[in-house]
Amino acid sequence: MPRAIQPIAVALGLPLWAGFFFFRDLSVMSAPHTSSDNAVLICRPDLQGRITHSSDAFIKLSGYTRQELLQQSSSFLKHPDMPAHVFSSLWSSLQQRKPWMGLLKNRRKDGTSYWLNVYIKPVFGADGIQAYGAVYSSPSHVQTARAESSIHG
C-alpha cells in the first residue's frame, strides 16, 4: 500500500489490509470518468447517513461540488436500480457494529451511473460508534456485468 494511503486507512479506522484491496490503480474505471493517479475514494457519513467528509476524488467522480454533496444523505447518490435489500443488509451490518462489503450502483449529477466496490465500517470513539467510514474501488468488468444481470435479470 502506498505510504500516503496508510494515514487515511488508519484515520478511517480501516485495517491496513483494506488498502491493498481498495487503493489499487483505479485506471480501470469506465471512461470518461477515470482516475489513473491511484486516487483515494473515501466517504464518511454520520450516524444518520449524512455525508460529512469525502475525498476530492470521490467528489469529482460523483459530478457534484463539495458544497452540493456534504450534508446530503448518502442515499442521495443511490441509483434507482439498486434493490432496497442491499441497503437493508448494509445498515443491518453497521447497526450490529460489523463492516459491510459489496457493490453499489451510484448516479452522478449528470444522471450517468457508475459501480463501486465498497467497504464500510463503523468508526468508534469514546462513546461508541461516532460515524461510518467507507472506502471505494472500481469493480472489475465481470463484477459489474454480474451485478447488472442480477438487477435486470
mmCIF file of C-alpha atoms in Angstrom:
data_model
loop_
_atom_site.group_PDB
_atom_site.id
_atom_site.type_symbol
_atom_site.label_atom_id
_atom_site.label_comp_id
_atom_site.label_asym_id
_atom_site.label_seq_id
_atom_site.Cartn_x
_atom_site.Cartn_y
_atom_site.Cartn_z
ATOM 1 C CA MET A 1 0.000 0.000 0.000
ATOM 2 C CA PRO A 2 1.388 3.450 -0.832
ATOM 3 C CA ARG A 3 2.725 5.209 2.278
ATOM 4 C CA ALA A 4 0.424 8.184 1.697
ATOM 5 C CA ILE A 5 -2.591 5.877 1.991
ATOM 6 C CA GLN A 6 -1.690 4.423 5.397
ATOM 7 C CA PRO A 7 -2.723 7.509 7.427
ATOM 8 C CA ILE A 8 -6.051 7.638 5.557
ATOM 9 C CA ALA A 9 -6.784 3.987 6.280
ATOM 10 C CA VAL A 10 -5.873 4.466 9.936
ATOM 11 C CA ALA A 11 -7.936 7.679 10.217
ATOM 12 C CA LEU A 12 -10.969 5.827 8.886
ATOM 13 C CA GLY A 13 -10.367 3.017 11.319
ATOM 14 C CA LEU A 14 -9.788 0.559 8.476
ATOM 15 C CA PRO A 15 -7.493 -2.418 8.682
ATOM 16 C CA LEU A 16 -4.302 -1.841 6.724
ATOM 17 C CA TRP A 17 -5.058 -4.875 4.517
ATOM 18 C CA ALA A 18 -8.057 -2.959 3.163
ATOM 19 C CA GLY A 19 -5.626 -0.589 1.488
ATOM 20 C CA PHE A 20 -4.216 -3.352 -0.642
ATOM 21 C CA PHE A 21 -7.667 -4.168 -1.980
ATOM 22 C CA PHE A 22 -9.191 -0.719 -2.229
ATOM 23 C CA PHE A 23 -6.290 1.567 -3.054
ATOM 24 C CA ARG A 24 -5.173 -0.206 -6.190
ATOM 25 C CA ASP A 25 -4.850 1.520 -9.542
ATOM 26 C CA LEU A 26 -8.254 2.980 -10.334
ATOM 27 C CA SER A 27 -7.492 3.440 -14.024
ATOM 28 C CA VAL A 28 -9.934 0.627 -14.843
ATOM 29 C CA MET A 29 -12.891 2.891 -14.111
ATOM 30 C CA SER A 30 -15.112 3.396 -17.128
ATOM 31 C CA ALA A 31 -14.304 6.399 -19.299
ATOM 32 C CA PRO A 32 -14.814 9.308 -19.368
ATOM 33 C CA HIS A 33 -14.739 9.286 -15.577
ATOM 34 C CA THR A 34 -11.321 7.802 -14.980
ATOM 35 C CA SER A 35 -8.586 8.218 -12.468
ATOM 36 C CA SER A 36 -5.151 6.844 -13.145
ATOM 37 C CA ASP A 37 -3.401 8.531 -10.240
ATOM 38 C CA ASN A 38 -4.309 5.992 -7.546
ATOM 39 C CA ALA A 39 -6.951 8.410 -6.300
ATOM 40 C CA VAL A 40 -8.425 7.594 -2.920
ATOM 41 C CA LEU A 41 -12.198 7.299 -2.940
ATOM 42 C CA ILE A 42 -13.490 7.761 0.589
ATOM 43 C CA CYS A 43 -16.700 8.988 2.110
ATOM 44 C CA ARG A 44 -17.608 9.393 5.760
ATOM 45 C CA PRO A 45 -21.292 9.502 6.688
ATOM 46 C CA ASP A 46 -22.510 10.348 10.186
ATOM 47 C CA LEU A 47 -24.854 8.128 12.187
ATOM 48 C CA GLN A 48 -27.850 9.427 10.226
ATOM 49 C CA GLY A 49 -26.161 8.648 6.906
ATOM 50 C CA ARG A 50 -25.368 12.277 6.027
ATOM 51 C CA ILE A 51 -22.074 12.751 4.209
ATOM 52 C CA THR A 52 -19.683 14.682 6.452
ATOM 53 C CA HIS A 53 -16.436 14.115 4.558
ATOM 54 C CA SER A 54 -15.446 12.930 1.091
ATOM 55 C CA SER A 55 -12.140 12.773 -0.693
ATOM 56 C CA ASP A 56 -11.640 15.067 -3.669
ATOM 57 C CA ALA A 57 -11.591 12.039 -5.984
ATOM 58 C CA PHE A 58 -14.938 10.788 -4.643
ATOM 59 C CA ILE A 59 -16.476 14.225 -5.125
ATOM 60 C CA LYS A 60 -15.083 14.510 -8.648
ATOM 61 C CA LEU A 61 -16.407 11.060 -9.572
ATOM 62 C CA SER A 62 -19.899 11.979 -8.327
ATOM 63 C CA GLY A 63 -20.016 15.092 -10.508
ATOM 64 C CA TYR A 64 -21.242 17.216 -7.608
ATOM 65 C CA THR A 65 -19.386 20.015 -5.887
ATOM 66 C CA ARG A 66 -18.268 19.587 -2.301
ATOM 67 C CA GLN A 67 -20.984 22.024 -1.198
ATOM 68 C CA GLU A 68 -23.679 20.061 -3.052
ATOM 69 C CA LEU A 69 -22.556 16.724 -1.632
ATOM 70 C CA LEU A 70 -21.719 17.403 2.009
ATOM 71 C CA GLN A 71 -24.588 17.029 4.493
ATOM 72 C CA GLN A 72 -26.660 15.147 1.907
ATOM 73 C CA SER A 73 -27.936 11.709 2.799
ATOM 74 C CA SER A 74 -25.636 9.055 1.374
ATOM 75 C CA SER A 75 -28.722 7.674 -0.389
ATOM 76 C CA PHE A 76 -28.625 10.881 -2.435
ATOM 77 C CA LEU A 77 -26.126 9.115 -4.725
ATOM 78 C CA LYS A 78 -28.032 5.826 -4.892
ATOM 79 C CA HIS A 79 -29.084 4.767 -8.375
ATOM 80 C CA PRO A 80 -32.801 3.869 -8.573
ATOM 81 C CA ASP A 81 -31.870 0.412 -9.951
ATOM 82 C CA MET A 82 -30.370 -0.595 -6.602
ATOM 83 C CA PRO A 83 -32.580 -3.068 -4.734
ATOM 84 C CA ALA A 84 -33.704 -1.998 -1.261
ATOM 85 C CA HIS A 85 -32.488 -5.263 0.279
ATOM 86 C CA VAL A 86 -28.874 -4.271 -0.438
ATOM 87 C CA PHE A 87 -29.213 -1.204 1.775
ATOM 88 C CA SER A 88 -31.146 -3.155 4.406
ATOM 89 C CA SER A 89 -28.202 -5.555 4.579
ATOM 90 C CA LEU A 90 -25.690 -2.698 4.715
ATOM 91 C CA TRP A 91 -27.452 -0.831 7.551
ATOM 92 C CA SER A 92 -28.200 -4.038 9.448
ATOM 93 C CA SER A 93 -24.495 -4.918 9.454
ATOM 94 C CA LEU A 94 -23.478 -1.434 10.574
ATOM 95 C CA GLN A 95 -26.058 -1.394 13.371
ATOM 96 C CA GLN A 96 -24.602 -4.701 14.571
ATOM 97 C CA ARG A 97 -21.216 -2.937 14.697
ATOM 98 C CA LYS A 98 -19.946 -5.028 11.768
ATOM 99 C CA PRO A 99 -18.360 -3.930 8.473
ATOM 100 C CA TRP A 100 -20.122 -4.481 5.147
ATOM 101 C CA MET A 101 -18.642 -5.088 1.710
ATOM 102 C CA GLY A 102 -20.455 -5.128 -1.595
ATOM 103 C CA LEU A 103 -21.158 -3.459 -4.907
ATOM 104 C CA LEU A 104 -23.172 -0.262 -5.134
ATOM 105 C CA LYS A 105 -24.520 1.452 -8.211
ATOM 106 C CA ASN A 106 -24.483 5.225 -7.837
ATOM 107 C CA ARG A 107 -25.765 8.031 -10.010
ATOM 108 C CA ARG A 108 -23.723 11.103 -10.932
ATOM 109 C CA LYS A 109 -25.104 14.600 -11.059
ATOM 110 C CA ASP A 110 -25.433 14.289 -14.859
ATOM 111 C CA GLY A 111 -27.567 11.145 -14.434
ATOM 112 C CA THR A 112 -24.998 8.608 -15.619
ATOM 113 C CA SER A 113 -24.344 5.601 -13.431
ATOM 114 C CA TYR A 114 -21.219 4.016 -12.022
ATOM 115 C CA TRP A 115 -20.499 0.928 -9.941
ATOM 116 C CA LEU A 116 -18.177 0.843 -6.956
ATOM 117 C CA ASN A 117 -16.926 -1.800 -4.558
ATOM 118 C CA VAL A 118 -17.453 -0.500 -1.052
ATOM 119 C CA TYR A 119 -16.033 -1.443 2.309
ATOM 120 C CA ILE A 120 -17.881 0.443 5.031
ATOM 121 C CA LYS A 121 -17.467 0.065 8.758
ATOM 122 C CA PRO A 122 -18.382 1.775 11.982
ATOM 123 C CA VAL A 123 -15.835 4.264 13.306
ATOM 124 C CA PHE A 124 -15.646 4.009 17.078
ATOM 125 C CA GLY A 125 -14.993 6.787 19.563
ATOM 126 C CA ALA A 126 -15.088 7.024 23.352
ATOM 127 C CA ASP A 127 -18.901 6.853 23.330
ATOM 128 C CA GLY A 128 -19.284 4.020 20.818
ATOM 129 C CA ILE A 129 -19.971 4.435 17.109
ATOM 130 C CA GLN A 130 -19.362 8.046 16.089
ATOM 131 C CA ALA A 131 -19.606 7.736 12.278
ATOM 132 C CA TYR A 132 -19.043 5.333 9.397
ATOM 133 C CA GLY A 133 -16.010 5.140 7.142
ATOM 134 C CA ALA A 134 -16.346 3.971 3.544
ATOM 135 C CA VAL A 135 -13.594 3.200 1.092
ATOM 136 C CA TYR A 136 -14.429 2.581 -2.549
ATOM 137 C CA SER A 137 -12.716 0.999 -5.528
ATOM 138 C CA SER A 138 -13.762 0.234 -9.048
ATOM 139 C CA PRO A 139 -15.133 -3.262 -9.662
ATOM 140 C CA SER A 140 -13.951 -5.491 -12.463
ATOM 141 C CA HIS A 141 -15.961 -5.708 -15.669
ATOM 142 C CA VAL A 142 -17.052 -9.216 -14.632
ATOM 143 C CA GLN A 143 -18.343 -7.966 -11.274
ATOM 144 C CA THR A 144 -20.228 -5.116 -12.945
ATOM 145 C CA ALA A 145 -21.776 -7.409 -15.558
ATOM 146 C CA ARG A 146 -22.843 -9.890 -12.864
ATOM 147 C CA ALA A 147 -24.370 -7.089 -10.767
ATOM 148 C CA GLU A 148 -26.240 -5.623 -13.744
ATOM 149 C CA SER A 149 -27.520 -9.090 -14.621
ATOM 150 C CA SER A 150 -28.815 -9.649 -11.096
ATOM 151 C CA ILE A 151 -30.699 -6.341 -11.181
ATOM 152 C CA HIS A 152 -32.139 -6.572 -14.682
ATOM 153 C CA GLY A 153 -32.467 -10.361 -14.938
#
